[in-house]
Amino acid sequence: MSDQLKLVVDRIKCDGRGLCAELLPELIRLDDWGYPIVDSGNVPKHLLPLAQRAVEDCPVLAVTLRRAEVKR
Amino acid sequence: MPDTLLWYTTRGAGAVTLILLSSVVVLGILSALRVQTARWPRFLTTGLHRNLALMTLVFLALHIVTAVVDPFTHLGWAAALIPFSSYYRTLWLGLGVISFELLLAIAVTSLLRGYLGHNTWRAIHWLTYAAWPVGVIHGLGTGTDTWSAWMLAITAACVAAVGVAIILRLTTGSTDPLASARATFRTAVDRREVR
Ligand code: SF4
């Protein structure tokens, strides 16, 4: 088991509001149309509270935190 | 004099609730409009919207509890929870109860948004457009202070602020630069699902 978390954006739900990128510029930047490009790595511990807030604040609930899959 | 203290608290908390609730409504509309400036990121609007909404509930609770507990009013808890069950200003108080219960539903579903999903949450959140005016009418109808200059000024300012925000929302088109492309995409996807 791993307690590493990754940020995932559901591209169908996402409305390109860019709120997540305002909250978490460290991991999320916006493309030219305002849609998020998410860092594919694990979320560092110190950014977890902000990542959580991005999940809660996305107006259309498109951001989720998923447990990273571990290769065995 | 504790009785008059309760009575003043009821009235004061009612006025504060009106101010807070109206600011929450305005902030909510502003965040739907994606208003932002370089110094005011949108998460500030969302965060303020949420925190002021929770504060509104606190003052609303104070408003209701002090009114019920006040021995002078003899309202009883039923009058505070069941619309139009109060002997006292039945209609006006009943409107207050309805507004309160709508707001409670809106707040609770917002806290559970992650479980309910976006569409259900949004449908219930639209009830704000019923809860707010019903609350304002409750205040106008039952308020002891309605016609005092300060309360009139507060009510007028709140109605004006929310009114302007609603007009802005109605007159502003989608602020999503890809709105039309996405709409086309969605109809295309819908068509495929129907087939
Ligand atoms: S906050 Fe949500 S809707 Fe907005 S860009 Fe991020 S994922 Fe998309």
CSV table of C-alpha atoms and ligand atoms in Angstrom, one decimal:
chain,number,residue,atom,x,y,z
A,1,MET,CA,0.0,0.0,0.0
A,2,SER,CA,1.1,3.5,-0.6
A,3,ASP,CA,-0.2,6.7,0.9
A,4,GLN,CA,1.1,8.7,-2.0
A,5,LEU,CA,-1.7,10.7,-3.7
A,6,LYS,CA,-2.0,12.0,-7.3
A,7,LEU,CA,-4.2,14.7,-8.6
A,8,VAL,CA,-6.5,13.7,-11.4
A,9,VAL,CA,-8.7,16.0,-13.5
A,10,ASP,CA,-11.7,14.5,-15.2
A,11,ARG,CA,-11.4,16.2,-18.6
A,12,ILE,CA,-15.1,15.6,-19.5
A,13,LYS,CA,-16.4,17.3,-16.4
A,14,CYS,CA,-13.8,20.1,-16.3
A,15,ASP,CA,-15.2,23.5,-17.3
A,16,GLY,CA,-11.9,25.2,-17.7
A,17,ARG,CA,-12.5,27.5,-14.8
A,18,GLY,CA,-8.9,27.4,-13.7
A,19,LEU,CA,-9.7,27.7,-10.0
A,20,CYS,CA,-7.5,24.7,-9.3
A,21,ALA,CA,-4.6,26.3,-11.0
A,22,GLU,CA,-5.0,29.5,-8.9
A,23,LEU,CA,-4.9,27.4,-5.7
A,24,LEU,CA,-2.1,25.1,-6.7
A,25,PRO,CA,0.1,26.6,-9.3
A,26,GLU,CA,2.9,24.3,-8.1
A,27,LEU,CA,1.1,21.3,-9.6
A,28,ILE,CA,-1.5,22.7,-12.0
A,29,ARG,CA,-0.9,25.1,-14.9
A,30,LEU,CA,-3.4,26.2,-17.5
A,31,ASP,CA,-3.1,25.6,-21.3
A,32,ASP,CA,-3.9,28.4,-23.7
A,33,TRP,CA,-7.7,27.8,-23.4
A,34,GLY,CA,-7.7,27.9,-19.6
A,35,TYR,CA,-7.8,24.1,-19.1
A,36,PRO,CA,-5.6,22.5,-16.5
A,37,ILE,CA,-2.5,20.6,-17.1
A,38,VAL,CA,-1.8,18.6,-14.0
A,39,ASP,CA,1.6,17.4,-12.8
A,40,SER,CA,1.5,13.6,-13.1
A,41,GLY,CA,3.7,13.1,-10.0
A,42,ASN,CA,2.8,12.4,-6.5
A,43,VAL,CA,1.5,15.3,-4.5
A,44,PRO,CA,4.2,16.4,-2.0
A,45,LYS,CA,3.1,16.3,1.6
A,46,HIS,CA,3.3,20.1,2.1
A,47,LEU,CA,0.9,20.7,-0.8
A,48,LEU,CA,-1.7,18.2,0.4
A,49,PRO,CA,-3.9,20.7,2.2
A,50,LEU,CA,-4.0,22.9,-1.0
A,51,ALA,CA,-4.7,19.9,-3.2
A,52,GLN,CA,-7.6,19.0,-0.9
A,53,ARG,CA,-8.9,22.4,-1.2
A,54,ALA,CA,-8.6,22.3,-5.0
A,55,VAL,CA,-10.7,19.1,-4.9
A,56,GLU,CA,-13.4,20.8,-2.8
A,57,ASP,CA,-13.4,24.1,-4.6
A,58,CYS,CA,-13.6,22.9,-8.2
A,59,PRO,CA,-17.0,24.2,-9.2
A,60,VAL,CA,-17.9,21.1,-11.1
A,61,LEU,CA,-16.1,18.5,-8.9
A,62,ALA,CA,-13.7,17.5,-11.7
A,63,VAL,CA,-10.6,17.3,-9.5
A,64,THR,CA,-9.9,14.2,-7.4
A,65,LEU,CA,-7.1,12.9,-5.3
A,66,ARG,CA,-6.3,9.3,-6.1
A,67,ARG,CA,-4.0,6.9,-4.3
A,68,ALA,CA,-1.0,6.3,-6.5
A,69,GLU,CA,-0.7,2.8,-7.9
A,70,VAL,CA,2.4,1.1,-6.7
A,71,LYS,CA,4.3,-1.2,-9.0
A,72,ARG,CA,5.4,-4.4,-7.3
B,1,MET,CA,-33.8,43.1,31.9
B,2,PRO,CA,-32.7,39.8,30.4
B,3,ASP,CA,-35.9,39.5,28.4
B,4,THR,CA,-35.4,42.7,26.5
B,5,LEU,CA,-31.8,41.6,25.9
B,6,LEU,CA,-33.1,38.5,24.2
B,7,TRP,CA,-35.5,40.5,22.1
B,8,TYR,CA,-32.8,42.9,21.0
B,9,THR,CA,-30.6,40.0,20.1
B,10,THR,CA,-33.3,38.5,18.0
B,11,ARG,CA,-33.7,41.7,16.1
B,12,GLY,CA,-30.0,42.4,15.8
B,13,ALA,CA,-29.2,38.9,14.7
B,14,GLY,CA,-32.0,39.1,12.1
B,15,ALA,CA,-30.5,42.2,10.6
B,16,VAL,CA,-27.0,40.7,10.6
B,17,THR,CA,-28.3,37.6,9.0
B,18,LEU,CA,-29.8,39.7,6.2
B,19,ILE,CA,-26.5,41.5,5.5
B,20,LEU,CA,-24.5,38.3,5.6
B,21,LEU,CA,-26.9,36.3,3.5
B,22,SER,CA,-27.0,39.0,0.9
B,23,SER,CA,-23.2,39.2,0.7
B,24,VAL,CA,-23.1,35.4,0.4
B,25,VAL,CA,-25.6,35.5,-2.5
B,26,VAL,CA,-23.6,38.3,-4.2
B,27,LEU,CA,-20.3,36.4,-3.8
B,28,GLY,CA,-22.0,33.3,-5.1
B,29,ILE,CA,-23.1,35.1,-8.2
B,30,LEU,CA,-19.7,36.7,-8.7
B,31,SER,CA,-18.0,33.3,-8.5
B,32,ALA,CA,-20.5,31.9,-11.1
B,33,LEU,CA,-19.5,34.9,-13.2
B,34,ARG,CA,-15.8,34.0,-12.7
B,35,VAL,CA,-15.1,37.5,-11.6
B,36,GLN,CA,-11.4,38.0,-10.9
B,37,THR,CA,-8.6,40.6,-10.9
B,38,ALA,CA,-4.9,40.3,-10.5
B,39,ARG,CA,-5.2,41.0,-6.8
B,40,TRP,CA,-8.5,39.1,-6.2
B,41,PRO,CA,-8.2,35.4,-7.3
B,42,ARG,CA,-11.3,33.5,-7.7
B,43,PHE,CA,-10.6,31.1,-4.8
B,44,LEU,CA,-10.9,34.1,-2.6
B,45,THR,CA,-14.5,34.6,-3.8
B,46,THR,CA,-15.3,30.9,-3.3
B,47,GLY,CA,-13.6,30.9,0.1
B,48,LEU,CA,-15.4,34.0,1.3
B,49,HIS,CA,-18.7,32.7,0.0
B,50,ARG,CA,-18.3,29.5,2.0
B,51,ASN,CA,-17.1,31.1,5.2
B,52,LEU,CA,-19.6,33.8,5.2
B,53,ALA,CA,-22.4,31.3,4.5
B,54,LEU,CA,-21.4,29.3,7.6
B,55,MET,CA,-21.3,32.6,9.6
B,56,THR,CA,-24.8,33.4,8.3
B,57,LEU,CA,-26.1,30.1,9.7
B,58,VAL,CA,-24.6,31.0,13.1
B,59,PHE,CA,-26.4,34.3,13.2
B,60,LEU,CA,-29.6,32.7,11.9
B,61,ALA,CA,-29.4,30.2,14.7
B,62,LEU,CA,-29.0,33.0,17.2
B,63,HIS,CA,-31.9,34.8,15.6
B,64,ILE,CA,-34.2,31.8,15.9
B,65,VAL,CA,-33.0,30.5,19.3
B,66,THR,CA,-33.3,33.9,21.0
B,67,ALA,CA,-36.8,34.4,19.5
B,68,VAL,CA,-38.0,31.0,20.8
B,69,VAL,CA,-36.4,31.2,24.2
B,70,ASP,CA,-37.7,34.7,24.8
B,71,PRO,CA,-40.5,34.1,27.4
B,72,PHE,CA,-42.3,37.2,26.1
B,73,THR,CA,-43.0,35.7,22.7
B,74,HIS,CA,-44.2,32.2,23.8
B,75,LEU,CA,-43.3,31.0,20.3
B,76,GLY,CA,-42.3,27.5,21.1
B,77,TRP,CA,-40.1,25.3,19.0
B,78,ALA,CA,-42.9,24.1,16.7
B,79,ALA,CA,-43.4,27.6,15.4
B,80,ALA,CA,-39.7,27.8,14.6
B,81,LEU,CA,-39.7,24.6,12.7
B,82,ILE,CA,-43.1,24.1,11.1
B,83,PRO,CA,-44.1,26.9,8.7
B,84,PHE,CA,-47.3,28.8,9.4
B,85,SER,CA,-47.8,27.1,12.8
B,86,SER,CA,-47.2,30.2,14.8
B,87,TYR,CA,-50.1,32.1,16.3
B,88,TYR,CA,-48.0,35.2,16.1
B,89,ARG,CA,-47.8,36.9,12.6
B,90,THR,CA,-48.5,33.5,11.1
B,91,LEU,CA,-47.7,34.4,7.5
B,92,TRP,CA,-44.6,36.5,8.1
B,93,LEU,CA,-43.0,34.1,10.6
B,94,GLY,CA,-43.9,31.1,8.4
B,95,LEU,CA,-42.0,32.7,5.5
B,96,GLY,CA,-39.0,33.0,7.9
B,97,VAL,CA,-39.2,29.4,8.7
B,98,ILE,CA,-39.4,28.4,5.0
B,99,SER,CA,-36.4,30.6,4.2
B,100,PHE,CA,-34.4,29.1,7.1
B,101,GLU,CA,-35.2,25.5,6.1
B,102,LEU,CA,-34.2,26.2,2.5
B,103,LEU,CA,-31.0,27.7,3.6
B,104,LEU,CA,-30.3,24.8,5.8
B,105,ALA,CA,-30.8,22.4,3.0
B,106,ILE,CA,-28.6,24.4,0.7
B,107,ALA,CA,-25.8,24.5,3.3
B,108,VAL,CA,-26.0,20.8,4.2
B,109,THR,CA,-26.0,19.7,0.5
B,110,SER,CA,-23.0,22.0,-0.1
B,111,LEU,CA,-21.1,20.3,2.7
B,112,LEU,CA,-22.0,16.9,1.1
B,113,ARG,CA,-21.4,18.1,-2.4
B,114,GLY,CA,-18.7,15.5,-3.0
B,115,TYR,CA,-21.2,12.7,-2.3
B,116,LEU,CA,-24.2,14.2,-4.1
B,117,GLY,CA,-22.5,15.0,-7.3
B,118,HIS,CA,-22.5,18.3,-9.2
B,119,ASN,CA,-26.0,18.2,-10.7
B,120,THR,CA,-28.0,17.4,-7.6
B,121,TRP,CA,-26.0,20.0,-5.6
B,122,ARG,CA,-26.5,22.6,-8.2
B,123,ALA,CA,-30.3,22.0,-8.5
B,124,ILE,CA,-30.6,22.5,-4.7
B,125,HIS,CA,-28.3,25.5,-4.7
B,126,TRP,CA,-30.7,27.2,-7.1
B,127,LEU,CA,-33.2,27.3,-4.3
B,128,THR,CA,-31.2,30.2,-3.0
B,129,TYR,CA,-33.1,32.3,-5.4
B,130,ALA,CA,-36.2,31.4,-3.5
B,131,ALA,CA,-34.7,31.4,0.0
B,132,TRP,CA,-33.2,34.9,-0.2
B,133,PRO,CA,-36.4,36.8,-1.3
B,134,VAL,CA,-38.6,34.9,1.1
B,135,GLY,CA,-36.2,35.8,3.9
B,136,VAL,CA,-36.3,39.5,2.8
B,137,ILE,CA,-40.1,39.5,2.8
B,138,HIS,CA,-40.1,37.8,6.2
B,139,GLY,CA,-37.9,40.7,7.5
B,140,LEU,CA,-40.1,43.3,5.9
B,141,GLY,CA,-43.3,41.8,7.1
B,142,THR,CA,-42.5,40.8,10.7
B,143,GLY,CA,-39.6,43.0,11.5
B,144,THR,CA,-40.1,45.3,14.5
B,145,ASP,CA,-37.5,47.6,13.0
B,146,THR,CA,-38.7,47.5,9.4
B,147,TRP,CA,-39.6,51.1,9.1
B,148,SER,CA,-36.8,52.5,11.2
B,149,ALA,CA,-34.4,54.4,9.0
B,150,TRP,CA,-31.3,52.2,9.6
B,151,MET,CA,-33.2,49.0,8.9
B,152,LEU,CA,-34.7,50.4,5.7
B,153,ALA,CA,-31.3,51.5,4.6
B,154,ILE,CA,-29.9,48.0,5.3
B,155,THR,CA,-32.7,46.2,3.5
B,156,ALA,CA,-32.5,48.6,0.5
B,157,ALA,CA,-28.8,48.2,0.2
B,158,CYS,CA,-29.1,44.4,0.4
B,159,VAL,CA,-31.8,44.3,-2.2
B,160,ALA,CA,-29.9,46.6,-4.5
B,161,ALA,CA,-26.7,44.6,-4.2
B,162,VAL,CA,-28.3,41.3,-4.9
B,163,GLY,CA,-30.4,42.9,-7.7
B,164,VAL,CA,-27.4,44.3,-9.4
B,165,ALA,CA,-25.6,40.9,-9.2
B,166,ILE,CA,-28.6,39.1,-10.6
B,167,ILE,CA,-28.8,41.5,-13.5
B,168,LEU,CA,-25.1,41.1,-14.2
B,169,ARG,CA,-25.5,37.4,-14.2
B,170,LEU,CA,-28.5,37.5,-16.6
B,171,THR,CA,-26.8,39.9,-19.0
B,172,THR,CA,-23.4,38.2,-19.0
B,173,GLY,CA,-22.9,35.4,-21.4
B,174,SER,CA,-20.7,32.4,-20.7
B,175,THR,CA,-17.2,33.4,-19.7
B,176,ASP,CA,-15.8,30.1,-20.9
B,177,PRO,CA,-13.8,30.8,-24.0
B,178,LEU,CA,-14.5,27.3,-25.3
B,179,ALA,CA,-18.2,27.4,-24.4
B,180,SER,CA,-19.5,26.9,-28.0
B,181,ALA,CA,-17.0,24.2,-28.8
B,182,ARG,CA,-17.9,22.4,-25.7
B,183,ALA,CA,-21.6,22.7,-26.3
B,184,THR,CA,-21.1,21.2,-29.8
B,185,PHE,CA,-19.0,18.4,-28.3
B,186,ARG,CA,-21.7,17.7,-25.7
B,187,THR,CA,-24.5,17.5,-28.3
B,188,ALA,CA,-22.3,15.2,-30.3
B,189,VAL,CA,-21.7,12.9,-27.3
B,190,ASP,CA,-25.4,13.0,-26.4
B,191,ARG,CA,-26.4,12.0,-30.0
B,192,ARG,CA,-24.0,9.0,-29.8
B,193,GLU,CA,-25.5,7.9,-26.6
B,194,VAL,CA,-29.1,8.0,-28.0
B,195,ARG,CA,-28.2,5.8,-30.9
C,1,SF4,S1,-11.2,24.0,-11.0
C,1,SF4,FE1,-12.2,22.2,-11.9
C,1,SF4,S2,-13.3,23.1,-13.7
C,1,SF4,FE2,-11.8,24.5,-13.1
C,1,SF4,S3,-10.0,24.1,-14.4
C,1,SF4,FE3,-9.8,23.1,-12.4
C,1,SF4,S4,-10.6,21.0,-12.8
C,1,SF4,FE4,-11.4,22.3,-14.4
